[in-house]
Structures are given as C-alpha cells and as structure tokens.
Amino acid sequence: MNTFSIGIDLGGTNLKGIVMERDGTSRHLTRVPTEADKGGKKVLENILALIGLLLEKEISRDSCIGVGLGTPGFVDGDGTVLGGAENLPGWKSTSIYSSVFATYGLKASATNDVTVTALAESQFGAGKGVGNMVCLALGTGIGGGIVINNQVYKGTHGMAGEIGHIIVEPDGIPCTCGHKGCVEQYASATGIVNITRKLAPVYESDAPSTLKRIALESPELITAKIVYDHAKDNDPFGIYINDVVCEKLARALGTVINTLSPDRIILGGGVMKAGRIIIDTVSRHVPDFCWRQLWERCDIVAAELGENAGVLGAASLAFADLGDKSHE
Ligand SMILES: [Zn+2]
C-alpha cells in the first residue's frame, strides 16, 4: 500500500505541515499561523486543523501511518509536553497523542524541534550517508539533536541533546537554566551580542576596529550578523570575538565527540549564516578538547536543509516511530 505520513513543525510564529511518502518524497507544504499568544489550547486546535487540511488533500486517509510533530521543549513518552517551551505559553502539559487519536484515529509521535531537524539532516541533508551525527542549532539559544545508527536518540522523557547547556566556563556568564558558563551564553546569537558588548571596553589592539567603536558608542546596534560581517571584513575585534565564540563552542563539541564519537557534527541555525568562518575556526580549536583518534574520524559541516528541515524531519519521525503500527 502507498502509505504516507504527516509532519508538523511547531514554530513560535508559524505551523508548517507536509505530507511525505515512505521513500522521502514530500508534497503539500502548508503554513498557517501558530497563534502562540492565544495559549496552548488554541495552538493544539490549529495543529489539528492543519492535520485535517493535509488529510483532505489525500485520496485515502487509511493510508496515513500517523503524524510526526517537532515542538520546542520536551515531550514525554505518552505525548505530554513537559516544558522547556517558554515562547509557547500554555503549551506545557498539553496532551498531543490522545488529541490527534481522538480527532482522526491516527497515532502520533512528537519530539524536540532540533531533534527532528537532526533527523532530516541525517536523511536528506548534510548527514546523508553517515550513521552517527549530532546537530546543533545556533539561534537565539543553542539546541541539539542526536542521531545514532540513523535513528534519533531522544533520551529519557525526550530530554537528550541539551548540548547548549554543556558548561564550558566554570563561574562563567549566568545562564537561563540556573547554571553558569553554558556554551549557549557564548555561541548563540544572544551570547555573541552579550560578549561583544562585554569585551569591547577591555579589548586592546594597535589596529583600529569599527566593530569595537560601534559596541562602545551604540551597543544596542550590535547583532550576531554585524559581528560576523565585521569579522569577515577582517576587523580585528570581530576576528577576536569569532575566536572566543568558536573556542567556547569547541569545548562543548570536544565533550560531545569524546562522549559519542560521531561521524559528523552539523551546525545550523541563524548564526551559521556567517558560514565558513565558524566551521574553520571551530575545527581549528576542537582538537584541544577531545581525543585525537576520535576527532580524526569526525568532521564539522554546515547544515544544508534550511528552514524546512523541521517539517521534513517531523514527517520522517512518523515513519521511524510509528511504522505500520497504525494498522495493528
Ligand atoms: Zn544553561
């Protein structure tokens, strides 16, 4: 039978949905507003409506093996959102699987949005052809996803992959998680802005730096993009900040490499619009923080799939987790 899955990617602004065949071909990419400000119940209603919309486009609903969902935060084994999704007020405690089953008679599987992105990169993007990989999304924060033997590793209660909270600087910058010195405080977009403002008054160099002047005179104008535009333009303070960022990131990746010995680490998210400079600098620092034998068998590359990775990974997750179980 020609089975298909439905993938849903839950973002703070938009919900994305897609229909995917077992061979990975997809169709009907659809985008609707999340309406996160109206609370968790409304978000769930919108997800169910989007599933309905996608089912209507297919001739036989019976061929749907189920729904995969990528969401911010953690999801327990029974589909209950445990938390960690602060940008979606009221989303915590939502019961996803029972709602999808009650409405459409379909099984569902949900996990963290960066974990589904990792699955998508593994199957269709920069991780194609390697079995073990780790994906990091360098955005407002840092999310992580782990693929082992071509399958996502969710960990207990779906909480694996919190690579952004690996501590890289004891007594470092306080983090939203309550600890100090998490890599997220240095290598996320927010972290890059903070350390640029913090280090500008103490940075000294013989060569003039436009970036330093902006950071001192108009700190509100500093963004990760401005920092990296200057770094790529050979601004000495920009180059220095990139080195600080990548050295801290390398500490976390060294720990990941020593723990998992992956074939590949994939870096994505908004910060990676800077591109090659981050890959090159972090790859230069990583050998200082992990076993040489493991590093020799690993590489660090940029993500390939862009903004639709989440929805593709969510649809793949349904095949991986639900298989033919909906017909049992
Ligand atoms: Zn933290």
CSV table of N, CA and C in Angstrom, one decimal, residues 188-275:
chain,number,residue,atom,x,y,z
A,188,SER,N,25.5,31.3,21.1
A,188,SER,CA,24.2,31.6,20.5
A,188,SER,C,24.2,33.1,20.0
A,189,ALA,N,23.2,33.5,19.2
A,189,ALA,CA,23.1,34.8,18.7
A,189,ALA,C,23.1,35.8,19.9
A,190,THR,N,22.3,35.4,20.9
A,190,THR,CA,22.2,36.3,22.2
A,190,THR,C,23.6,36.4,22.9
A,191,GLY,N,24.2,35.2,23.0
A,191,GLY,CA,25.5,35.1,23.6
A,191,GLY,C,26.6,36.0,22.9
A,192,ILE,N,26.6,35.9,21.6
A,192,ILE,CA,27.6,36.6,20.8
A,192,ILE,C,27.4,38.1,21.0
A,193,VAL,N,26.1,38.6,21.0
A,193,VAL,CA,25.9,40.0,21.3
A,193,VAL,C,26.4,40.4,22.7
A,194,ASN,N,26.1,39.6,23.7
A,194,ASN,CA,26.5,39.9,25.0
A,194,ASN,C,28.0,40.0,25.2
A,195,ILE,N,28.7,39.0,24.7
A,195,ILE,CA,30.1,39.0,24.9
A,195,ILE,C,30.8,40.1,24.1
A,196,THR,N,30.2,40.5,23.0
A,196,THR,CA,30.8,41.6,22.2
A,196,THR,C,30.7,42.9,23.0
A,197,ARG,N,29.5,43.1,23.6
A,197,ARG,CA,29.4,44.3,24.4
A,197,ARG,C,30.3,44.3,25.6
A,198,LYS,N,30.4,43.1,26.2
A,198,LYS,CA,31.2,42.9,27.4
A,198,LYS,C,32.7,43.1,27.2
A,199,LEU,N,33.2,42.6,26.1
A,199,LEU,CA,34.6,42.6,25.8
A,199,LEU,C,35.1,43.9,25.2
A,200,ALA,N,34.2,44.7,24.6
A,200,ALA,CA,34.6,45.9,23.8
A,200,ALA,C,35.4,46.8,24.7
A,201,PRO,N,35.0,47.1,26.0
A,201,PRO,CA,35.8,48.1,26.8
A,201,PRO,C,37.2,47.6,27.1
A,202,VAL,N,37.4,46.2,27.2
A,202,VAL,CA,38.7,45.7,27.6
A,202,VAL,C,39.6,45.3,26.4
A,203,TYR,N,39.0,45.2,25.2
A,203,TYR,CA,39.8,44.7,24.1
A,203,TYR,C,40.8,45.8,23.6
A,204,GLU,N,42.0,45.4,23.5
A,204,GLU,CA,43.0,46.4,23.0
A,204,GLU,C,43.8,45.8,21.8
A,205,SER,N,44.0,46.7,20.8
A,205,SER,CA,44.7,46.3,19.6
A,205,SER,C,45.3,47.6,19.0
A,206,ASP,N,46.4,47.4,18.3
A,206,ASP,CA,47.0,48.5,17.6
A,206,ASP,C,46.2,48.9,16.4
A,207,ALA,N,45.6,47.9,15.7
A,207,ALA,CA,44.8,48.2,14.5
A,207,ALA,C,43.4,48.8,15.0
A,208,PRO,N,42.9,49.8,14.2
A,208,PRO,CA,41.6,50.3,14.5
A,208,PRO,C,40.4,49.3,14.3
A,209,SER,N,39.4,49.3,15.1
A,209,SER,CA,38.3,48.4,14.9
A,209,SER,C,36.9,49.2,14.9
A,210,THR,N,36.3,49.1,13.8
A,210,THR,CA,34.9,49.7,13.7
A,210,THR,C,34.0,49.0,14.6
A,211,LEU,N,34.1,47.7,14.7
A,211,LEU,CA,33.1,46.9,15.5
A,211,LEU,C,33.2,47.4,17.0
A,212,LYS,N,34.5,47.5,17.4
A,212,LYS,CA,34.7,48.0,18.8
A,212,LYS,C,34.0,49.4,19.0
A,213,ARG,N,34.2,50.2,18.1
A,213,ARG,CA,33.6,51.6,18.2
A,213,ARG,C,32.1,51.5,18.3
A,214,ILE,N,31.5,50.7,17.4
A,214,ILE,CA,30.0,50.5,17.4
A,214,ILE,C,29.6,50.0,18.8
A,215,ALA,N,30.3,48.9,19.3
A,215,ALA,CA,29.9,48.3,20.5
A,215,ALA,C,30.0,49.2,21.7
A,216,LEU,N,31.0,50.2,21.6
A,216,LEU,CA,31.1,51.1,22.7
A,216,LEU,C,30.1,52.3,22.6
A,217,GLU,N,29.9,52.8,21.4
A,217,GLU,CA,29.1,54.0,21.2
A,217,GLU,C,27.6,53.7,21.1
A,218,SER,N,27.3,52.6,20.4
A,218,SER,CA,25.9,52.3,20.2
A,218,SER,C,25.7,50.8,20.4
A,219,PRO,N,25.9,50.3,21.7
A,219,PRO,CA,25.8,48.8,21.9
A,219,PRO,C,24.5,48.2,21.5
A,220,GLU,N,23.4,49.0,21.4
A,220,GLU,CA,22.1,48.5,21.0
A,220,GLU,C,22.1,48.1,19.6
A,221,LEU,N,23.1,48.5,18.8
A,221,LEU,CA,23.1,48.2,17.4
A,221,LEU,C,23.7,46.8,17.1
A,222,ILE,N,24.4,46.3,18.1
A,222,ILE,CA,25.2,45.0,17.9
A,222,ILE,C,24.2,43.8,17.7
A,223,THR,N,24.5,43.1,16.6
A,223,THR,CA,23.8,41.8,16.4
A,223,THR,C,24.9,40.8,16.0
A,224,ALA,N,24.5,39.5,16.1
A,224,ALA,CA,25.5,38.5,15.6
A,224,ALA,C,25.9,38.7,14.2
A,225,LYS,N,24.9,39.2,13.4
A,225,LYS,CA,25.2,39.4,11.9
A,225,LYS,C,26.3,40.5,11.8
A,226,ILE,N,26.1,41.6,12.6
A,226,ILE,CA,27.1,42.7,12.5
A,226,ILE,C,28.4,42.3,12.9
A,227,VAL,N,28.5,41.5,14.0
A,227,VAL,CA,29.8,41.0,14.5
A,227,VAL,C,30.4,40.2,13.4
A,228,TYR,N,29.7,39.3,12.7
A,228,TYR,CA,30.3,38.4,11.7
A,228,TYR,C,30.6,39.1,10.4
A,229,ASP,N,29.8,40.1,10.1
A,229,ASP,CA,30.1,40.9,8.9
A,229,ASP,C,31.5,41.6,9.1
A,230,HIS,N,31.7,42.1,10.3
A,230,HIS,CA,33.0,42.7,10.6
A,230,HIS,C,34.1,41.7,10.6
A,231,ALA,N,33.9,40.5,11.2
A,231,ALA,CA,34.9,39.5,11.3
A,231,ALA,C,35.3,39.1,9.9
A,232,LYS,N,34.4,38.9,9.0
A,232,LYS,CA,34.7,38.5,7.7
A,232,LYS,C,35.4,39.6,6.9
A,233,ASP,N,35.2,40.9,7.4
A,233,ASP,CA,35.8,42.0,6.7
A,233,ASP,C,37.2,42.3,7.4
A,234,ASN,N,37.7,41.4,8.2
A,234,ASN,CA,39.0,41.5,8.8
A,234,ASN,C,39.1,42.5,9.9
A,235,ASP,N,38.0,42.9,10.5
A,235,ASP,CA,38.0,43.8,11.7
A,235,ASP,C,38.6,43.0,12.8
A,236,PRO,N,39.7,43.6,13.4
A,236,PRO,CA,40.4,42.8,14.4
A,236,PRO,C,39.6,42.4,15.6
A,237,PHE,N,38.7,43.3,16.1
A,237,PHE,CA,37.8,42.9,17.2
A,237,PHE,C,36.8,41.8,16.8
A,238,GLY,N,36.3,41.9,15.6
A,238,GLY,CA,35.4,40.9,15.0
A,238,GLY,C,36.1,39.5,15.0
A,239,ILE,N,37.3,39.5,14.5
A,239,ILE,CA,38.1,38.3,14.4
A,239,ILE,C,38.3,37.7,15.8
A,240,TYR,N,38.6,38.6,16.8
A,240,TYR,CA,38.8,38.2,18.2
A,240,TYR,C,37.5,37.6,18.8
A,241,ILE,N,36.4,38.2,18.5
A,241,ILE,CA,35.1,37.7,19.1
A,241,ILE,C,34.8,36.3,18.4
A,242,ASN,N,35.0,36.2,17.1
A,242,ASN,CA,34.8,34.9,16.5
A,242,ASN,C,35.6,33.8,17.1
A,243,ASP,N,36.8,34.2,17.5
A,243,ASP,CA,37.7,33.2,18.1
A,243,ASP,C,37.3,32.8,19.5
A,244,VAL,N,36.8,33.8,20.2
A,244,VAL,CA,36.2,33.5,21.6
A,244,VAL,C,35.0,32.6,21.4
A,245,VAL,N,34.1,32.9,20.5
A,245,VAL,CA,32.9,32.2,20.3
A,245,VAL,C,33.2,30.7,19.9
A,246,CYS,N,34.1,30.6,18.9
A,246,CYS,CA,34.4,29.2,18.4
A,246,CYS,C,35.2,28.4,19.4
A,247,GLU,N,36.1,29.1,20.2
A,247,GLU,CA,36.8,28.3,21.2
A,247,GLU,C,35.9,27.7,22.2
A,248,LYS,N,34.9,28.5,22.7
A,248,LYS,CA,33.9,28.0,23.7
A,248,LYS,C,33.1,26.9,23.0
A,249,LEU,N,32.7,27.1,21.8
A,249,LEU,CA,31.9,26.1,21.1
A,249,LEU,C,32.7,24.8,21.0
A,250,ALA,N,34.0,25.0,20.7
A,250,ALA,CA,34.8,23.8,20.5
A,250,ALA,C,34.9,23.0,21.8
A,251,ARG,N,34.9,23.7,23.0
A,251,ARG,CA,35.0,23.0,24.3
A,251,ARG,C,33.7,22.0,24.4
A,252,ALA,N,32.6,22.6,24.0
A,252,ALA,CA,31.4,21.7,24.1
A,252,ALA,C,31.4,20.6,23.1
A,253,LEU,N,31.9,20.9,21.9
A,253,LEU,CA,31.9,19.9,20.8
A,253,LEU,C,32.9,18.8,21.2
A,254,GLY,N,34.0,19.2,21.8
A,254,GLY,CA,35.0,18.2,22.3
A,254,GLY,C,34.4,17.2,23.2
A,255,THR,N,33.6,17.7,24.1
A,255,THR,CA,32.9,16.8,25.1
A,255,THR,C,31.9,15.9,24.3
A,256,VAL,N,31.2,16.5,23.4
A,256,VAL,CA,30.3,15.7,22.6
A,256,VAL,C,31.0,14.6,21.8
A,257,ILE,N,32.2,14.9,21.2
A,257,ILE,CA,33.0,14.0,20.4
A,257,ILE,C,33.5,12.9,21.3
A,258,ASN,N,34.0,13.3,22.5
A,258,ASN,CA,34.5,12.2,23.4
A,258,ASN,C,33.4,11.3,23.9
A,259,THR,N,32.2,11.8,24.1
A,259,THR,CA,31.1,11.0,24.6
A,259,THR,C,30.5,10.1,23.5
A,260,LEU,N,30.3,10.6,22.3
A,260,LEU,CA,29.5,9.9,21.3
A,260,LEU,C,30.3,9.4,20.1
A,261,SER,N,31.5,9.9,19.9
A,261,SER,CA,32.3,9.6,18.8
A,261,SER,C,31.5,9.6,17.5
A,262,PRO,N,30.9,10.8,17.2
A,262,PRO,CA,30.0,10.8,15.9
A,262,PRO,C,30.9,10.9,14.7
A,263,ASP,N,30.3,10.5,13.5
A,263,ASP,CA,31.0,10.7,12.2
A,263,ASP,C,31.0,12.1,11.9
A,264,ARG,N,30.0,12.9,12.3
A,264,ARG,CA,29.8,14.2,11.8
A,264,ARG,C,29.1,15.1,12.8
A,265,ILE,N,29.5,16.4,12.9
A,265,ILE,CA,28.7,17.4,13.6
A,265,ILE,C,28.2,18.4,12.6
A,266,ILE,N,26.9,18.7,12.7
A,266,ILE,CA,26.3,19.6,11.7
A,266,ILE,C,25.9,20.9,12.5
A,267,LEU,N,26.3,22.0,12.0
A,267,LEU,CA,26.0,23.3,12.6
A,267,LEU,C,25.0,24.0,11.8
A,268,GLY,N,23.8,24.4,12.4
A,268,GLY,CA,22.8,25.1,11.6
A,268,GLY,C,22.3,26.3,12.5
A,269,GLY,N,21.2,26.9,12.1
A,269,GLY,CA,20.6,28.0,12.9
A,269,GLY,C,21.1,29.3,12.3
A,270,GLY,N,20.4,30.4,12.7
A,270,GLY,CA,20.7,31.7,12.2
A,270,GLY,C,22.1,32.2,12.3
A,271,VAL,N,22.8,31.8,13.3
A,271,VAL,CA,24.2,32.3,13.5
A,271,VAL,C,25.1,31.7,12.3
A,272,MET,N,24.7,30.5,11.8
A,272,MET,CA,25.5,29.9,10.8
A,272,MET,C,25.4,30.6,9.4
A,273,LYS,N,24.6,31.6,9.3
A,273,LYS,CA,24.6,32.4,8.1
A,273,LYS,C,25.9,33.0,7.9
A,274,ALA,N,26.7,33.1,9.0
A,274,ALA,CA,28.1,33.6,8.8
A,274,ALA,C,28.9,32.6,8.0
A,275,GLY,N,28.6,31.3,8.1
A,275,GLY,CA,29.1,30.3,7.2
A,275,GLY,C,30.5,29.8,7.6
